[in-house]
Short mmCIF file of C-alpha atoms in Angstrom, two decimals:
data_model
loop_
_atom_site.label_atom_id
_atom_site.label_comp_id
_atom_site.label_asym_id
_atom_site.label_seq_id
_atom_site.Cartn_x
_atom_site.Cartn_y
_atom_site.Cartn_z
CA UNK A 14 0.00 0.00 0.00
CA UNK A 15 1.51 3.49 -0.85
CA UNK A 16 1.30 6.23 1.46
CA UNK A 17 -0.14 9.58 0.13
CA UNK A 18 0.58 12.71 1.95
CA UNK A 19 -1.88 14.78 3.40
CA UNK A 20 -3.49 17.69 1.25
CA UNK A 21 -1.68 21.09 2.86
CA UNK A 22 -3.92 22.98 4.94
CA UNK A 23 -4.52 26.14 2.38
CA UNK A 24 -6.89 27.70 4.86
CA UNK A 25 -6.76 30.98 6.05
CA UNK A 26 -4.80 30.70 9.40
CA UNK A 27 -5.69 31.72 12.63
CA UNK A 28 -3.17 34.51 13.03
CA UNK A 29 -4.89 36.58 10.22
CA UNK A 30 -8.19 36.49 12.42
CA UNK A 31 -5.97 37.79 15.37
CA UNK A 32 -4.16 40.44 13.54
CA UNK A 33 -6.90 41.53 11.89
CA UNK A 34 -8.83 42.04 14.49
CA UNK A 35 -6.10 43.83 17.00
CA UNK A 36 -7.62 47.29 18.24
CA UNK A 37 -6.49 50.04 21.15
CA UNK A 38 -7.76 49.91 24.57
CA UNK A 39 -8.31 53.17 25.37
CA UNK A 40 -8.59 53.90 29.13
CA UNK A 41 -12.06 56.21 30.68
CA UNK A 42 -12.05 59.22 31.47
CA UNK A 43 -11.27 60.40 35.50
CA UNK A 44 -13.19 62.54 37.53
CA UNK A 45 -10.20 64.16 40.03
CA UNK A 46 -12.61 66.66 42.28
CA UNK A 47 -16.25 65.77 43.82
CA UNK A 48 -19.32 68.49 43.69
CA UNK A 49 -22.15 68.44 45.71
CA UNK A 50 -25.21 69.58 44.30
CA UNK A 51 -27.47 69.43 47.20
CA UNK A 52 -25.18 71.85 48.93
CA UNK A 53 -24.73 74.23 45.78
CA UNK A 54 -28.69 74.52 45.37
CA UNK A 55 -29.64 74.23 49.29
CA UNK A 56 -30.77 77.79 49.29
CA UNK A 57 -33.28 77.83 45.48
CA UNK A 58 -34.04 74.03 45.73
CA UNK A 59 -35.90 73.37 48.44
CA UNK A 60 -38.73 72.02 46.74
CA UNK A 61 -38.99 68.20 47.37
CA UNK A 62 -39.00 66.82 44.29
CA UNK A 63 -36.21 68.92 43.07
CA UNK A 64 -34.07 68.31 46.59
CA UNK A 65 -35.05 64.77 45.81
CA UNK A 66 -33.23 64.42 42.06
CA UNK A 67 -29.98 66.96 43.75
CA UNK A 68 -29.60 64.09 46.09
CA UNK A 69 -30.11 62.13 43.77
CA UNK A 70 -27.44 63.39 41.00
CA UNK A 71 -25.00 63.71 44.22
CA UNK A 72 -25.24 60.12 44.49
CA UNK A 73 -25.56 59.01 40.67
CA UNK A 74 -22.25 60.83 39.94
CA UNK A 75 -20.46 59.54 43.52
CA UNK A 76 -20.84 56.30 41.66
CA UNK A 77 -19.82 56.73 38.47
CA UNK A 78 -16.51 58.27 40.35
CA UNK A 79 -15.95 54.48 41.92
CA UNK A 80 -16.70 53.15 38.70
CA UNK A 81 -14.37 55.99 36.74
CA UNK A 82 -11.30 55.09 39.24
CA UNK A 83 -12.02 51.16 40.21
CA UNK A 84 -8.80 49.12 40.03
CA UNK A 85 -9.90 46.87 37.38
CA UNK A 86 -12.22 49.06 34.75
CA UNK A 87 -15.52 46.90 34.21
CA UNK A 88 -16.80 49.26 30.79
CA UNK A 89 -20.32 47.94 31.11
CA UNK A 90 -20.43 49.56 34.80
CA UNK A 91 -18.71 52.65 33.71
CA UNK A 92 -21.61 52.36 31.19
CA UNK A 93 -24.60 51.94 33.27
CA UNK A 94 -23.36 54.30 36.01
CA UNK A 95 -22.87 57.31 33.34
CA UNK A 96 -26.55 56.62 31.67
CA UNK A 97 -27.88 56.19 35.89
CA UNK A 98 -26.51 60.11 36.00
CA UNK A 99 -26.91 61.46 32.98
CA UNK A 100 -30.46 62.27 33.27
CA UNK A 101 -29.58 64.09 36.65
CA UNK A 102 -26.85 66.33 35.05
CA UNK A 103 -29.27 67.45 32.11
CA UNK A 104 -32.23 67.93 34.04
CA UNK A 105 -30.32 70.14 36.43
CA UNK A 106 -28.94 72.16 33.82
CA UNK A 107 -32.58 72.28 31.87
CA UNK A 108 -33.63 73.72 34.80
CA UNK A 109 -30.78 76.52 34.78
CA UNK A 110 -31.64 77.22 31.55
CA UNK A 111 -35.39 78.08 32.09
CA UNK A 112 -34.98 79.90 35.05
CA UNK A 113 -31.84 81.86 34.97
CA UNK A 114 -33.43 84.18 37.25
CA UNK A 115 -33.69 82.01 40.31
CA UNK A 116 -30.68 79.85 39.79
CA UNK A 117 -28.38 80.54 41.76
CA UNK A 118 -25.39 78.85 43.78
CA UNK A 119 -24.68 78.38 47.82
CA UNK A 120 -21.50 76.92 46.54
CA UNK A 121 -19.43 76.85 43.58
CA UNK A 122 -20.00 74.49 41.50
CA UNK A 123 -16.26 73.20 39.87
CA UNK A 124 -16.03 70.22 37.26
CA UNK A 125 -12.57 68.73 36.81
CA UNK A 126 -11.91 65.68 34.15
CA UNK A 127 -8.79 64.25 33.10
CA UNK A 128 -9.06 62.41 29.29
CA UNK A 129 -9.58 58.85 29.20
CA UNK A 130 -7.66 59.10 25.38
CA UNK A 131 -4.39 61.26 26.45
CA UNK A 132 -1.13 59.72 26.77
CA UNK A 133 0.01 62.08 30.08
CA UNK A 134 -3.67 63.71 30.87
CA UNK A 135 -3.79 66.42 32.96
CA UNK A 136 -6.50 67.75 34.67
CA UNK A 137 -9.54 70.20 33.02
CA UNK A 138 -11.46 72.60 34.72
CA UNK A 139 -15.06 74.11 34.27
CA UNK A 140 -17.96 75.39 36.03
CA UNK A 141 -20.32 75.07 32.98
CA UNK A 142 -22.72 72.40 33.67
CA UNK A 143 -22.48 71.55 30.52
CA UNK A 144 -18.87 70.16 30.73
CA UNK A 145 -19.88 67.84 33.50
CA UNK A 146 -22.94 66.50 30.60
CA UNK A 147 -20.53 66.34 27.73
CA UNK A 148 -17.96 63.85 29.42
CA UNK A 149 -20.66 61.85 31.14
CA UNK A 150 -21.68 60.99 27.13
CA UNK A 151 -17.48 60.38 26.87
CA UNK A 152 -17.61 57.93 29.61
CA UNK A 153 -20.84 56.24 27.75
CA UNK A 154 -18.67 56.44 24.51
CA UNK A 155 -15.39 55.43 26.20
CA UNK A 156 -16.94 52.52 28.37
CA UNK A 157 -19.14 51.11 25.47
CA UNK A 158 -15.17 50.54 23.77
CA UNK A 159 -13.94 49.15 26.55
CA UNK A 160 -16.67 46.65 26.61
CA UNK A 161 -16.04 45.82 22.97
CA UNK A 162 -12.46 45.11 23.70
CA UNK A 163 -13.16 42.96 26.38
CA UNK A 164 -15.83 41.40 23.91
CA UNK A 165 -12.98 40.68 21.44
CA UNK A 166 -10.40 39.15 24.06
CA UNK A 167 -13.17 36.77 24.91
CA UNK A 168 -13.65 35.76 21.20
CA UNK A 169 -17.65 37.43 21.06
CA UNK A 170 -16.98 39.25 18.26
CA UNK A 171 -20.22 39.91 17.10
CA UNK A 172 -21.00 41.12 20.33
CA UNK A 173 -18.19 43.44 20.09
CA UNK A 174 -18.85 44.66 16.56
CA UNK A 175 -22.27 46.02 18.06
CA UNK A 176 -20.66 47.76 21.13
CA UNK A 177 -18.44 49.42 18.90
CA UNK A 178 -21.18 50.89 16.86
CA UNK A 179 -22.83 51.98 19.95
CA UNK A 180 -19.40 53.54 21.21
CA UNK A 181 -19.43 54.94 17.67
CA UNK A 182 -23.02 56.38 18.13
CA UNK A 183 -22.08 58.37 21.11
CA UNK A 184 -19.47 60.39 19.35
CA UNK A 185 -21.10 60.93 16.36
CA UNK A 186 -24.05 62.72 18.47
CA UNK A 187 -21.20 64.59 20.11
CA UNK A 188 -19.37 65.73 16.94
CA UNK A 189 -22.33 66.50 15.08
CA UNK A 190 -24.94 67.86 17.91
CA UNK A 191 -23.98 68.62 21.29
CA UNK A 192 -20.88 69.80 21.00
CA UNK A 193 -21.31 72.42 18.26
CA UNK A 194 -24.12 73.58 20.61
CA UNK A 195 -21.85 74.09 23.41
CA UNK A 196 -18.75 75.38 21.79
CA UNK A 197 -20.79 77.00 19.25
CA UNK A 198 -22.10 79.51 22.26
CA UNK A 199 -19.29 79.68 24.98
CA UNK A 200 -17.51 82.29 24.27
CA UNK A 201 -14.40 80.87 26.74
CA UNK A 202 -15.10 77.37 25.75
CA UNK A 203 -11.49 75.84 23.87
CA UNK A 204 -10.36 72.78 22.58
CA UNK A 205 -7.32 72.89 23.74
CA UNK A 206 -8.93 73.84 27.68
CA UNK A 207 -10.81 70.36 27.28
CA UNK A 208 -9.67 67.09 27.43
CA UNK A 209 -8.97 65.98 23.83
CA UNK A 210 -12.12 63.52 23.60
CA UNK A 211 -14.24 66.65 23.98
CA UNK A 212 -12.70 68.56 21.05
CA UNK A 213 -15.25 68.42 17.95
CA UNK A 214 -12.42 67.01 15.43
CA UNK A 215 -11.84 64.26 17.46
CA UNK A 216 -15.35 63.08 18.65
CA UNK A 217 -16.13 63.31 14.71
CA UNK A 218 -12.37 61.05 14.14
CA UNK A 219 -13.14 58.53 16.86
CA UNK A 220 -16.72 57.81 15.05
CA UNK A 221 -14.79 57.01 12.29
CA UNK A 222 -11.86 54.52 14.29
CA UNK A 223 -14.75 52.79 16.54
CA UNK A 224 -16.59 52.07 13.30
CA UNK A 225 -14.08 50.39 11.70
CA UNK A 226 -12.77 48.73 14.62
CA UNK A 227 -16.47 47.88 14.58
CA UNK A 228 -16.00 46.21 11.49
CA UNK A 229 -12.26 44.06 12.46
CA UNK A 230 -15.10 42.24 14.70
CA UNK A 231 -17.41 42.00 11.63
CA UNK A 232 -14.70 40.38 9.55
CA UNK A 233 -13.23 37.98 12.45
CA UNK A 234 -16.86 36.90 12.80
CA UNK A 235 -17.11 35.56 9.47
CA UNK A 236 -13.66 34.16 9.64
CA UNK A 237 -13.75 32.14 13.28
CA UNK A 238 -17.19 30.15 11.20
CA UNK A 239 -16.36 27.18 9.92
CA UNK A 240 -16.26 26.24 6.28
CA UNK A 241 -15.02 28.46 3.27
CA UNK A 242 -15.83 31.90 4.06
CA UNK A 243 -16.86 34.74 1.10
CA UNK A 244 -13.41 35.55 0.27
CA UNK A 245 -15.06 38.60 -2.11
CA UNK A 246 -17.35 39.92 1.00
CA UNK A 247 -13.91 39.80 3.13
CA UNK A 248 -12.08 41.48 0.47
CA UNK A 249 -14.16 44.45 0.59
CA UNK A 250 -15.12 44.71 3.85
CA UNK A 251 -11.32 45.25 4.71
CA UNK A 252 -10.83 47.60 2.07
CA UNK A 253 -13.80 49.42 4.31
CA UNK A 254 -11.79 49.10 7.36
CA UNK A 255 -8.55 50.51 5.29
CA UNK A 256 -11.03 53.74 4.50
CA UNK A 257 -12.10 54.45 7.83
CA UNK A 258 -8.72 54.16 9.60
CA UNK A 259 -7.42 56.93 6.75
CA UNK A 260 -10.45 59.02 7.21
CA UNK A 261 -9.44 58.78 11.34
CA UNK A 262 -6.42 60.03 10.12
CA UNK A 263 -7.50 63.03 8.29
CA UNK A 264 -10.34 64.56 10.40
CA UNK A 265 -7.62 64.45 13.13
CA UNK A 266 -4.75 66.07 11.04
CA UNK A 267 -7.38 68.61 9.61
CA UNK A 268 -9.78 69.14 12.63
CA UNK A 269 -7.78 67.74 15.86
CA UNK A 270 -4.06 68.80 14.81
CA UNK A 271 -3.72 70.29 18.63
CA UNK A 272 -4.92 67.13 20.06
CA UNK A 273 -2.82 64.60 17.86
CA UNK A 274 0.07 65.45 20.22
CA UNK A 275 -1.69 64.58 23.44
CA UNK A 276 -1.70 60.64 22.17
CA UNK A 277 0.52 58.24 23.04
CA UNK A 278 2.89 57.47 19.80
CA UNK A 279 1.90 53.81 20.29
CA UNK A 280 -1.20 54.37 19.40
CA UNK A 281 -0.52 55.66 16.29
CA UNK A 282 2.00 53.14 15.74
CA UNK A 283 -0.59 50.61 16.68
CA UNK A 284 -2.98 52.30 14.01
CA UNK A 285 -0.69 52.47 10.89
CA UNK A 286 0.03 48.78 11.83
CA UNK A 287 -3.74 48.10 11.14
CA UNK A 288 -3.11 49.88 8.19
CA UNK A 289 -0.35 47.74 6.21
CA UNK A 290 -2.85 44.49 7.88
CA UNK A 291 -5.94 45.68 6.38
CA UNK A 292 -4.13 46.61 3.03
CA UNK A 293 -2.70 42.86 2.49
CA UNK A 294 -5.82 41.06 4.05
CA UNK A 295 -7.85 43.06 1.00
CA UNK A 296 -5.92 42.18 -1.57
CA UNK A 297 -5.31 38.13 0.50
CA UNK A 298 -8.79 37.91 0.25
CA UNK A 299 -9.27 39.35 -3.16
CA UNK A 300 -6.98 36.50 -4.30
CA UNK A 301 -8.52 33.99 -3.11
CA UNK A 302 -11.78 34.93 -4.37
CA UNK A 303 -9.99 35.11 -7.52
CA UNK A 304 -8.66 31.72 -7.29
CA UNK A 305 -12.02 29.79 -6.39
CA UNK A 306 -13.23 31.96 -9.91
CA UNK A 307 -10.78 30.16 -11.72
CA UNK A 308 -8.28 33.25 -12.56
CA UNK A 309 -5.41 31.95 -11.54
CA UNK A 310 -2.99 33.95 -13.33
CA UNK A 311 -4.85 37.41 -11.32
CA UNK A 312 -4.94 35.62 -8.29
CA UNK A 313 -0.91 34.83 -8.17
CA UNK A 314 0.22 38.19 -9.00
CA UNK A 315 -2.69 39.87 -6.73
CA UNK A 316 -1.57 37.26 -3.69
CA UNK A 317 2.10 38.50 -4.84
CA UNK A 318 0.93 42.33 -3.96
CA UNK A 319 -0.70 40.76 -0.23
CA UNK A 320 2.70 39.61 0.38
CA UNK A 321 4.73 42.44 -0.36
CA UNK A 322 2.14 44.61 1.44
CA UNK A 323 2.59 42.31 4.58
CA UNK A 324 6.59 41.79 4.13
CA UNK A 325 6.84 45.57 3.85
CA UNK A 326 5.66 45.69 7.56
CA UNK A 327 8.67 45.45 9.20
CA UNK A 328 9.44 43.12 12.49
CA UNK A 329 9.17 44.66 15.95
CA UNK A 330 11.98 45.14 18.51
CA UNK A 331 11.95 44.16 22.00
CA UNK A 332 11.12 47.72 23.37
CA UNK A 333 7.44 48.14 20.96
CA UNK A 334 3.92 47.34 22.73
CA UNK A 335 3.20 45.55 19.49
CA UNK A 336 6.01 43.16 20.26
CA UNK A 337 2.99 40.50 21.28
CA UNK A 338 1.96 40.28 17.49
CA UNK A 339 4.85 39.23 16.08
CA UNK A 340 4.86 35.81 16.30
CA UNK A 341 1.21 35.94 14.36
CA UNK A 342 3.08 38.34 11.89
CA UNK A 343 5.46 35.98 11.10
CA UNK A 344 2.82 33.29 10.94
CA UNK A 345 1.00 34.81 8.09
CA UNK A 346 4.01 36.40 6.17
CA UNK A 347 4.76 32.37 6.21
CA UNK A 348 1.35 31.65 5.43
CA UNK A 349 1.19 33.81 2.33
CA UNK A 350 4.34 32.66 1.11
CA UNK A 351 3.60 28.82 1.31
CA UNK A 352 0.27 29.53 -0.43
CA UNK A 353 1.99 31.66 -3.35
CA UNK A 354 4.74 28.46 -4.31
CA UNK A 355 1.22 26.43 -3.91
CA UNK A 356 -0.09 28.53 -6.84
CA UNK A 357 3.01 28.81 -8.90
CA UNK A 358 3.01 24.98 -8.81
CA UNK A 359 -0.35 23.83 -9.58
CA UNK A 360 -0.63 26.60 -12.54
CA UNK A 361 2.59 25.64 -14.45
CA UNK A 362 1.79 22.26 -13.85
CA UNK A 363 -2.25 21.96 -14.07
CA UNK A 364 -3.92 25.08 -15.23
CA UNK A 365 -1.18 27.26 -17.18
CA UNK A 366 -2.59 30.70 -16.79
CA UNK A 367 -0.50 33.54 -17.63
CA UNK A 368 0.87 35.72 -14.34
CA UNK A 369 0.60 39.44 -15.30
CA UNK A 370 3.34 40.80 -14.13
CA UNK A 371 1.72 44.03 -12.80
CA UNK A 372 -1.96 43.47 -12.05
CA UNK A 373 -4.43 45.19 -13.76
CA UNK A 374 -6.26 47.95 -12.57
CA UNK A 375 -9.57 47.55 -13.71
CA UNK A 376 -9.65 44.10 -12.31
CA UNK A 377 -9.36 45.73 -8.34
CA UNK A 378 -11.92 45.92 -6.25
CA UNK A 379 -14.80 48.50 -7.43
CA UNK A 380 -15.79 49.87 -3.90
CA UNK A 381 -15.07 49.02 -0.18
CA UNK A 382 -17.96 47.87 1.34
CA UNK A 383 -19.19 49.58 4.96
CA UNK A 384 -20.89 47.23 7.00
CA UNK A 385 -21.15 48.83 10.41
CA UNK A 386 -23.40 51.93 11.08
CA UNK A 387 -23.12 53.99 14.35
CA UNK A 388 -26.25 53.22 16.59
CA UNK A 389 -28.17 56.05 17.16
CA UNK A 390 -27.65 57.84 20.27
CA UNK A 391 -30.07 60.36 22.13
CA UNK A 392 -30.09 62.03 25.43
CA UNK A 393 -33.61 61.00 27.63
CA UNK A 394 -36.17 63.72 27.70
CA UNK A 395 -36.79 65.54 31.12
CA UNK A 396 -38.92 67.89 32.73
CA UNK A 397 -37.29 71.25 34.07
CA UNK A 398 -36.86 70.99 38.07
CA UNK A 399 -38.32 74.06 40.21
CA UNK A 400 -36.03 76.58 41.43
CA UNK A 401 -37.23 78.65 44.12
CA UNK A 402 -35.93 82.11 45.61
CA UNK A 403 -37.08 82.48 49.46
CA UNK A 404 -39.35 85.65 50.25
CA UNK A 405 -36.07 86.94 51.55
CA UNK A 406 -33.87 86.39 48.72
CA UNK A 407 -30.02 85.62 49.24
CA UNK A 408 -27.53 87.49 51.02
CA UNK A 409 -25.60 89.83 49.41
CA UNK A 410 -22.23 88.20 49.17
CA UNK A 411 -23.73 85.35 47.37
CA UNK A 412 -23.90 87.32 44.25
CA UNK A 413 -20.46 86.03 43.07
CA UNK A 414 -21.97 82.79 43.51
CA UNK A 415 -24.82 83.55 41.31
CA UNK A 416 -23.20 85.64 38.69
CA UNK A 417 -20.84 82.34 38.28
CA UNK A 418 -23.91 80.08 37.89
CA UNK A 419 -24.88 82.88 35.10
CA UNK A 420 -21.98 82.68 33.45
CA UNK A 421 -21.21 79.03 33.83
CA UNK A 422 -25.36 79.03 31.93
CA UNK A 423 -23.55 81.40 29.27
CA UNK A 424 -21.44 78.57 28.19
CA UNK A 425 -24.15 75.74 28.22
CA UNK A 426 -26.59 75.47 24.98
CA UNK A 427 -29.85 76.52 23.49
CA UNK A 428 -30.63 72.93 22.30
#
């Protein structure tokens, strides 16, 4: 009896799945200084129901502090703490807003954030009430990504692929909504005197990264099933991924320039990483979609352009954070190369297609394909609280207090 060897696995490996789907794990945001606003309204909101939702907020945002600084970051509390407050910090400041003439402070009222996105973040301060509202939607944003990465590490990624686009939803509606409201109005209100996350440019950037990071979970979905995936779905779908992580890159060199330089440099190593990745897996994918068409001469010289793509990524040195990836690196660079001799050999011995030396253009990929879409996001509808001035009115030397409140109200919104 003659022994026959074993057909080569010519699957895609696991290490494309891995690489493919690598993404940042950005930290929260920190709250570094506690408010009380039971004690700041004691004197205008007396009224129970309105005492009752002060003690309330007091307490809704004492938690989302423990949550904000826990050792070990759980995103879905961060999460469920910041949506438990958020209707506390906008009904208080509705309630500014309609009665300007009554609201006014026992105490000052002092926000202070550091970014969860900065590499060295320093703290930000603000008494707008507003400011407090716009990073309780970061910590939504921020904490919906950090349950997507914890999503992917677990291998859910079509669980992860949907927190993304919910992480994606909250800084669209920041970008294109509430901060333009804000900013649009303040007349002291800066990018560059807010942490970087609650900059327009890069709300409307990190829509763009969460989406396609969003769609990394989309394509490893597909990939971890078994059987012989849609190689031309794939193909575009990265070539979507490819598009978002340059458009990331633009908004944030056009509309976030200041902010760029508050990131860690690994993360924008970590980011043009995902580009070269993305780049071969199109063209990987495009090849073999090729190849089960039966053009095998396109499909060598197209998995010949993966494989430079990949090879031109160059190896890591001890020192990098992406040192953990290189031994999946390596994996597919060998991967791609064992395929390509496959090819060579069973076309100049079986199918004897001509190679093009360059491949042509008009046989690329038409269009990308975007399969995520952010998820909606909307802040809860509320009812203005009652402020009430006493028959006697306040003393006199509260009228800094008040004429803060005023001008902390001048920098809040009309929306």
């Amino acid at each position: 009896m003659s022994y026959e060897p074993p057909e080569p696995n010519l699957g895609h490996p696991d290490s494309a799945i891995r690489l493919g789907s690598a993404v940042h794990r950005f930290r929260v945001p920190t709250m570094t200084k506690t408010v009380s606003f039971e004690r700041s309204f004691k004197t205008v909101g007396k009224d129970p129901r309105t005492r009752t939702v002060l003690l309330k907020a007091d307490a809704n945002r004492k938690q989302l502090h423990e949550a904000l600084d826990a050792k070990t970051i759980s995103g879905e509390r961060v999460c469920n703490e910041a949506a438990r407050y958020l209707p506390n910090i906008h009904q208080i400041l509705l309630s500014c807003k309609f009665q300007p003439e009554v609201a006014r402070l026992d105490q000052r009222l002092v926000f202070e954030w550091k970014s969860g996105v900065e590499k060295d973040p320093v703290p930000f301060s603000s008494e707008a009430l507003m400011y407090d509202m716009v990073m309780c939607c970061v910590c939504q944003g921020l904490g919906h990504a950090a349950t997507a990465t914890e999503s992917s590490v677990a291998g859910e990624f079509a669980a992860a692929s949907r927190q993304y686009a919910a992480a994606a939803g909250v800084f669209d509606f920041l970008a294109k909504d509430h901060l333009p409201k804000w900013i649009a109005k303040g007349n002291d209100v800066k990018p560059e005197n807010l942490p970087s996350e609650a900059s327009i440019g890069a709300s409307k950037a990190f829509a763009e990264l969460l989406l396609a990071n969003g769609q990394q979970m989309a394509v490893a979905t597909v990939l971890i099933k078994p059987g012989t995936p849609n190689y031309s779905l794939l193909a575009k779908l990265c070539l979507g991924i490819l598009e978002r992580l340059d458009s990331f890159y633009s908004i944030m060199r056009k509309e976030a320039s200041q902010q760029i330089e508050r990131f860690d440099k690994n993360f924008f190593a970590l980011l043009t990483f995902q580009q070269g990745i993305q780049k071969s897996l199109s063209k990987y994918f495009h090849s073999r979609a090729l190849w089960d068409s039966q053009d095998f001469g396109l499909a060598i010289a197209l998995l010949d352009e993966a494989k430079a793509a990949l090879n031109g990524i160059v190896d890591f040195d001890k020192k990098s954070p992406l040192k953990p990836l290189q031994k999946d690196l390596t994996d597919l660079k060998a991967h791609m190369t064992f395929l390509l001799k496959h090819w060579e050999h069973d076309n100049s011995s079986v199918y004897f297609e001509n190679v093009p030396k360059k491949f042509p253009e008009e046989k690329r990929l038409a269009a990308s394909l975007q399969l995520t879409k952010v998820t909606p996001y909307t802040l809860e509808d509320v009812e203005p609280l009652a402020l009430i001035m006493p028959d006697g009115g306040m003393k006199r030397s509260d009228s800094d207090l008040a004429r803060q409140l005023q001008e902390s109200l001048n920098a809040g919104f009309d929306g």
